[in-house]
XYZ file of C-alpha atoms in Angstrom:
475
model
C 3.329 58.213 130.665
C 0.879 58.733 127.346
C -1.546 60.202 129.685
C 1.260 62.608 131.093
C 2.288 63.756 127.164
C -0.796 64.893 126.128
C -1.397 66.850 129.152
C 1.465 68.711 128.524
C 1.002 69.033 124.712
C -2.617 70.615 125.745
C -0.938 73.154 127.673
C 1.587 73.424 125.120
C -1.030 74.141 122.652
C -2.534 76.762 125.241
C 0.309 78.550 126.029
C 1.624 79.167 122.686
C -1.719 80.522 121.490
C -2.231 82.554 125.078
C 1.361 84.002 124.279
C 0.557 84.972 120.780
C -2.753 87.338 121.203
C -0.813 88.938 124.248
C 2.817 89.278 122.888
C 0.443 90.892 120.182
C -0.929 93.601 122.362
C 2.017 93.939 124.302
C 4.525 95.152 121.152
C 1.636 97.686 120.564
C 3.620 99.567 123.227
C 3.334 101.304 126.035
C -0.234 99.937 127.371
C -1.588 100.084 130.996
C 0.696 97.022 132.789
C -2.510 95.865 135.637
C -0.886 93.178 137.379
C -3.672 90.676 139.510
C -4.045 91.842 142.919
C -1.856 88.784 145.233
C -2.851 87.603 149.443
C -0.106 87.127 151.132
C -0.409 84.960 154.187
C 1.870 83.387 156.702
C 0.912 79.789 158.684
C 2.134 79.661 162.609
C 5.504 77.722 161.122
C 7.078 81.084 159.245
C 5.874 80.179 155.727
C 4.904 83.270 154.091
C 2.086 82.346 151.264
C 1.390 85.038 148.208
C -1.132 83.634 146.504
C -1.941 85.008 142.874
C -5.181 84.071 140.939
C -4.605 84.425 137.501
C -7.411 82.553 135.222
C -6.042 82.823 131.641
C -4.661 79.472 130.989
C -6.004 76.485 133.237
C -2.797 75.758 135.215
C -1.335 76.775 138.527
C 2.222 77.226 139.353
C 3.806 76.458 142.820
C 7.079 78.115 143.266
C 8.454 77.371 147.298
C 11.750 79.131 148.233
C 13.754 77.681 150.521
C 16.711 80.634 151.427
C 19.545 78.707 151.313
C 22.219 77.902 148.453
C 25.377 77.800 147.556
C 26.331 79.903 149.919
C 26.367 77.854 152.571
C 27.834 75.426 151.957
C 30.768 74.415 153.902
C 34.524 74.862 152.979
C 35.845 71.670 151.662
C 31.909 70.190 150.521
C 30.494 72.901 148.131
C 27.741 71.130 146.531
C 26.421 70.595 149.742
C 23.224 72.518 149.205
C 22.359 71.726 146.361
C 22.593 67.616 146.433
C 20.941 67.946 149.271
C 18.022 69.714 146.717
C 18.617 67.581 144.065
C 18.185 64.921 146.376
C 13.877 65.418 147.740
C 12.820 64.077 144.367
C 14.373 61.108 144.726
C 11.780 59.694 147.565
C 9.940 60.998 150.463
C 7.238 59.641 152.559
C 7.137 56.462 151.607
C 7.271 57.685 147.203
C 10.231 56.560 145.382
C 11.636 58.061 143.361
C 10.117 55.909 140.528
C 6.793 56.200 141.793
C 7.293 60.261 142.388
C 8.466 61.019 138.584
C 5.625 58.402 137.168
C 2.768 60.547 139.317
C 4.500 63.813 137.894
C 4.415 62.236 134.624
C 0.928 60.613 134.314
C -0.639 64.319 135.655
C 1.306 65.936 132.390
C 2.976 68.122 135.759
C 6.612 69.745 135.799
C 9.073 69.371 138.230
C 11.787 71.588 138.972
C 14.434 71.762 141.649
C 17.062 74.776 141.427
C 20.046 75.917 143.394
C 21.600 79.378 143.157
C 24.091 80.946 145.371
C 21.412 82.480 148.355
C 18.209 80.405 147.463
C 16.626 76.802 146.717
C 13.623 76.712 145.294
C 10.627 74.079 144.084
C 8.449 74.210 140.936
C 5.716 72.562 140.517
C 2.952 72.962 137.629
C -0.191 71.274 137.630
C -3.574 71.102 135.864
C -6.010 73.412 137.804
C -7.551 71.077 139.164
C -3.996 68.959 140.207
C -3.777 71.253 143.127
C -3.991 68.796 146.304
C -1.545 66.653 144.371
C 1.006 69.409 144.235
C 0.512 71.273 148.150
C 1.232 67.422 149.256
C 3.832 66.522 146.952
C 6.347 69.816 147.843
C 5.061 69.206 151.269
C 6.636 65.513 151.245
C 8.822 66.685 149.483
C 10.911 69.375 151.629
C 9.363 67.370 155.074
C 9.941 64.210 154.639
C 12.094 62.974 152.117
C 14.145 59.847 152.425
C 17.642 60.175 151.375
C 17.597 56.687 150.282
C 21.691 55.463 150.258
C 21.048 53.696 146.532
C 20.188 57.263 145.502
C 22.288 59.057 147.478
C 25.501 57.215 145.569
C 23.411 57.432 142.214
C 22.699 61.381 142.535
C 26.730 61.831 143.908
C 27.384 59.802 140.284
C 25.466 61.955 138.037
C 26.786 65.047 139.976
C 30.201 63.894 139.207
C 30.079 62.598 135.947
C 28.647 66.580 134.816
C 31.425 68.245 136.321
C 33.747 66.369 134.620
C 31.758 66.848 131.087
C 31.346 70.604 131.911
C 35.771 70.932 131.059
C 33.792 69.895 127.526
C 31.227 72.939 127.689
C 34.070 76.079 127.300
C 31.567 78.875 127.644
C 29.958 77.298 130.386
C 33.903 76.082 132.230
C 35.031 79.278 131.477
C 32.286 81.845 133.359
C 32.224 79.760 136.742
C 36.137 79.413 136.246
C 36.160 83.618 135.966
C 33.504 83.659 138.823
C 36.211 81.418 140.941
C 39.018 83.358 139.946
C 37.778 86.817 140.752
C 35.706 86.309 144.343
C 38.831 83.936 145.075
C 37.748 81.859 148.799
C 33.805 84.132 148.917
C 31.631 81.914 149.553
C 29.706 83.394 145.865
C 32.780 81.873 144.093
C 31.977 78.368 143.736
C 29.844 76.565 141.417
C 26.409 75.448 143.384
C 27.010 71.545 142.013
C 31.038 72.228 143.821
C 33.997 70.737 142.664
C 34.685 67.167 141.767
C 37.037 67.017 144.870
C 34.587 68.285 147.097
C 31.421 66.939 146.023
C 33.681 63.437 145.943
C 33.899 64.207 150.099
C 30.379 64.509 150.525
C 28.643 61.863 152.494
C 24.854 60.866 152.986
C 25.260 61.802 156.609
C 26.105 64.927 155.508
C 22.927 65.491 153.708
C 20.514 64.267 155.944
C 22.988 67.100 158.954
C 22.682 69.934 155.973
C 18.693 69.166 155.469
C 17.701 69.233 159.238
C 19.178 72.572 159.035
C 18.673 74.654 156.119
C 15.094 73.163 154.975
C 12.711 74.589 157.817
C 9.970 76.878 156.802
C 11.852 79.974 159.070
C 12.473 82.745 156.312
C 10.281 80.056 153.732
C 7.969 81.147 150.976
C 5.785 79.675 148.904
C 4.270 81.608 145.875
C 1.168 80.302 144.084
C -0.366 82.198 140.912
C -2.298 80.673 138.292
C -6.357 79.389 137.791
C -7.287 78.633 141.377
C -9.156 80.328 144.089
C -7.474 81.522 147.050
C -9.633 80.493 149.774
C -9.219 76.357 148.885
C -5.625 76.625 147.526
C -4.237 78.432 150.513
C -6.719 75.362 152.853
C -4.753 72.580 150.803
C -1.633 74.629 151.527
C -2.747 74.915 155.337
C -3.366 71.131 155.579
C -0.242 70.159 153.861
C 2.768 72.596 155.383
C 1.477 72.910 158.486
C 2.741 70.630 160.358
C 6.398 71.343 158.886
C 8.197 72.426 162.494
C 9.653 75.229 162.355
C 12.986 74.202 164.304
C 16.477 75.961 164.228
C 17.202 76.916 161.435
C 21.047 76.824 161.814
C 21.948 77.937 158.301
C 22.900 81.456 158.642
C 22.351 84.071 155.734
C 23.752 87.012 157.691
C 26.981 85.148 158.158
C 27.846 86.084 154.216
C 29.823 89.673 154.201
C 29.651 91.627 150.684
C 32.621 90.259 148.085
C 34.697 93.243 147.812
C 35.910 95.193 144.490
C 39.364 94.341 142.951
C 41.408 96.893 142.787
C 43.795 97.069 139.361
C 43.728 94.046 136.723
C 44.437 90.507 137.149
C 44.410 88.114 134.324
C 44.111 84.770 134.603
C 44.943 82.240 131.357
C 43.656 79.009 131.628
C 45.709 76.634 129.333
C 43.434 74.659 126.764
C 46.171 73.672 124.250
C 44.322 72.751 121.122
C 41.651 75.387 121.493
C 41.231 77.212 118.384
C 39.103 79.519 120.126
C 39.468 81.834 122.599
C 36.286 82.408 125.512
C 36.880 85.829 127.499
C 35.365 86.438 129.995
C 36.132 90.334 132.020
C 34.246 92.067 134.721
C 34.216 93.241 138.258
C 32.376 92.962 141.521
C 29.048 94.986 141.508
C 25.745 95.682 143.097
C 23.286 93.154 145.524
C 19.844 92.560 143.684
C 17.762 95.164 146.564
C 20.425 97.956 146.175
C 18.783 101.749 144.495
C 22.069 100.943 141.424
C 19.900 98.353 140.272
C 17.525 100.858 137.211
C 20.569 102.598 136.739
C 22.267 99.788 136.299
C 19.722 98.157 134.208
C 20.072 100.961 131.874
C 23.343 101.132 131.445
C 24.086 97.697 130.862
C 21.691 97.308 128.165
C 23.433 100.465 126.318
C 27.108 98.498 126.650
C 26.209 95.016 126.239
C 22.841 94.331 127.595
C 20.607 93.825 124.033
C 21.430 93.150 120.757
C 21.997 96.165 119.486
C 24.225 97.146 122.507
C 27.357 98.708 121.635
C 29.615 96.033 122.628
C 27.487 93.953 119.832
C 27.648 96.737 117.534
C 31.639 97.312 117.834
C 33.101 93.849 118.434
C 30.443 91.293 116.544
C 29.360 93.532 113.429
C 32.070 96.568 112.063
C 35.229 93.911 113.364
C 33.449 90.663 113.106
C 35.580 89.512 116.369
C 33.354 87.029 118.141
C 29.709 85.798 116.959
C 28.044 86.633 120.449
C 29.006 89.249 123.110
C 27.237 90.470 125.648
C 27.621 91.656 128.764
C 25.328 91.525 132.916
C 25.069 92.418 135.933
C 23.943 89.034 138.636
C 23.293 90.752 142.054
C 22.759 88.427 144.586
C 20.999 89.038 148.167
C 25.086 90.357 149.472
C 26.525 91.998 145.811
C 27.537 91.033 142.319
C 29.117 90.327 139.684
C 29.824 92.094 136.232
C 30.865 90.569 133.828
C 31.205 90.743 129.851
C 30.890 87.244 128.173
C 32.394 86.338 125.170
C 34.820 84.346 123.067
C 36.983 84.850 119.714
C 39.590 83.559 117.482
C 42.884 82.606 119.431
C 45.180 84.579 117.264
C 42.373 88.477 117.737
C 42.054 88.020 122.135
C 44.512 90.912 121.998
C 42.482 92.861 119.740
C 39.513 91.851 120.967
C 40.195 92.672 124.489
C 41.303 96.484 123.266
C 37.281 97.096 121.721
C 36.119 95.863 124.926
C 38.533 97.555 127.044
C 38.203 101.001 124.356
C 34.070 99.903 123.958
C 34.144 100.282 128.895
C 36.103 103.885 128.185
C 33.788 105.318 125.392
C 30.497 105.278 128.328
C 32.819 106.065 130.885
C 34.533 109.269 129.668
C 31.712 110.169 126.833
C 28.374 108.831 128.828
C 24.958 108.402 126.352
C 23.038 111.099 124.047
C 19.525 110.899 124.458
C 18.209 108.873 121.845
C 19.935 106.409 122.863
C 19.099 106.155 126.179
C 15.560 106.539 125.465
C 15.823 103.728 123.054
C 17.419 101.426 125.321
C 14.683 102.611 128.590
C 11.822 102.182 125.893
C 12.910 98.489 124.504
C 13.328 97.599 128.658
C 9.783 98.942 129.092
C 7.973 96.837 126.451
C 10.067 93.482 127.120
C 9.024 93.742 130.763
C 5.752 92.329 130.700
C 6.558 89.661 128.405
C 8.788 88.883 130.466
C 5.758 87.891 133.267
C 2.857 86.715 130.758
C 3.420 82.549 131.841
C 2.255 81.551 135.750
C 5.762 80.422 136.393
C 7.214 83.704 135.346
C 4.847 85.571 137.528
C 5.616 83.950 140.670
C 9.951 83.808 139.799
C 8.100 87.515 140.734
C 6.194 87.320 144.171
C 9.373 85.152 145.143
C 12.143 87.774 143.951
C 10.001 90.637 145.425
C 9.496 89.139 148.677
C 13.144 87.413 149.259
C 15.028 90.466 148.247
C 13.080 93.044 150.299
C 11.553 94.976 147.092
C 8.793 97.332 147.563
C 5.686 95.696 147.285
C 4.799 98.124 143.823
C 8.174 97.091 142.301
C 5.888 95.281 139.686
C 4.018 98.074 139.249
C 6.429 101.011 139.097
C 9.197 99.056 137.120
C 8.634 100.957 133.899
C 8.478 103.980 135.582
C 11.746 103.129 137.341
C 12.907 102.609 134.444
C 11.963 105.658 132.682
C 13.605 107.654 135.682
C 17.207 106.878 134.298
C 18.940 109.934 133.397
C 21.808 109.638 130.971
C 24.018 111.046 134.746
C 22.687 108.407 136.138
C 24.403 105.804 132.928
C 27.852 107.841 133.516
C 28.029 107.150 137.052
C 27.420 103.410 136.638
C 29.930 103.652 134.546
C 32.723 104.745 136.437
C 31.160 103.510 139.594
C 31.555 99.827 137.254
C 32.956 99.687 134.215
C 36.130 101.409 134.763
C 38.578 99.780 132.518
C 41.543 99.841 135.210
C 39.928 97.585 138.422
C 39.309 94.151 136.221
C 39.859 91.254 136.231
C 40.103 89.212 133.296
C 39.818 85.012 132.379
C 41.050 83.977 129.213
C 40.891 80.394 128.287
C 42.610 78.453 125.071
C 45.665 77.916 124.243
C 48.301 80.153 126.797
C 51.306 80.115 124.466
C 49.559 82.252 121.656
C 47.080 84.274 124.397
C 49.883 85.601 126.506
C 52.010 87.481 123.863
C 49.048 89.474 123.003
C 48.206 90.414 126.586
C 51.279 91.222 128.199
C 50.082 94.818 127.277
C 46.659 94.812 129.767
C 48.725 93.889 132.837
C 50.069 90.904 134.642
C 48.665 87.387 134.088
C 48.868 84.196 135.951
C 48.416 80.946 134.062
C 46.036 77.570 135.412
C 45.801 73.959 133.530
C 42.108 73.260 133.027
C 42.072 71.836 137.360
C 43.043 75.577 137.758
C 46.550 74.131 139.705
C 49.190 77.249 138.435
C 51.469 76.511 135.539
C 54.364 78.818 136.011
C 55.045 82.020 137.957
C 53.542 85.101 137.465
C 54.243 87.616 134.075
């Protein structure tokens, strides 16, 4: 353990030193942005391998993407994909959960598993000398997980306890509730961890069956970035991953249809009677990750609420003092996406906050953007992009994104050019497509008896309790 801590501290010092020096260079303006060369290979079982040698830090980051996520959860067993993925580190090919954790700690490595709507990613960062350990462990985890009953029971209880505690994390609870309200039954509607009632139904046999169907090399991508020799690392990958049987993937991503935009206004009030503040979420369905709307949407959102100097931040926080934080964002996924505005305000100012937000959305729809404001935002996005790719894990994540979503091979190299090409006319078109205030979903989580009268002029409301059960009739 102590050796591992020392190694991580040494790595941290190196990373901070590197980032400090490189950030200074990046902030020097639009410097040339040249990415290291990548090699793309495909194993006979279908696993795609992308290698990028990046030798500025003595680290290697391995990221293995499995094209299955929460959208593949069976109905009434939401949370199955995430629970299956989390159990991969709880025992594999003779290694117990404790042994895996101890080996990772001893080497000062970092292991994480993340499940989203369309994908599950296993990430393992190691020192340059530990590449063989990394490929061996990752391959064992996806090929030969133990799924021991005792570990299954503990992990399931951990998930249930976490879901229960989410009710105390009101910003998170409001965001997951908004997705549920907006998408209503769509595979993207539920949180990756599922619901308490759905996780309670999951048995160990469900996990074993789901793993057999979904965790195959078909469609999987392994991105490796860092300080290594491509030939040697690919030899290790071929040694450890070639025995991974291709199988017949039963879970098919094409079954997920794009979500449909709502028409009109729909307001969901979630009653939390002791709350002194109200969590607000406003939005609608938006575009997929590979859409042509991505770059115009990125710029348009930055103007509305995507950066600290945005219109929403300026008007709602700075000028009106209605909140401490407000932001908007597009969340693009494989088959569609979501646009949302997230903020909170005092209970007595909910109506005013909603009114100001709608005014700002109307203003960009009808008035567009001037050239000075547009150029300022584009300059910020151009400068921010290289900074977001300094660490090996950030670069590996980008490589996965490009491959998984079918983005152009020169996506990163042309990022700043694509941002630059967005015009004021594009912004107006995006605003009319995604920021129109006539078609919106609203969620307000707080003291409904005080919130409801303030939103009567916005549209019809329905009220739910904190367990998402209806309270009274729609008004």
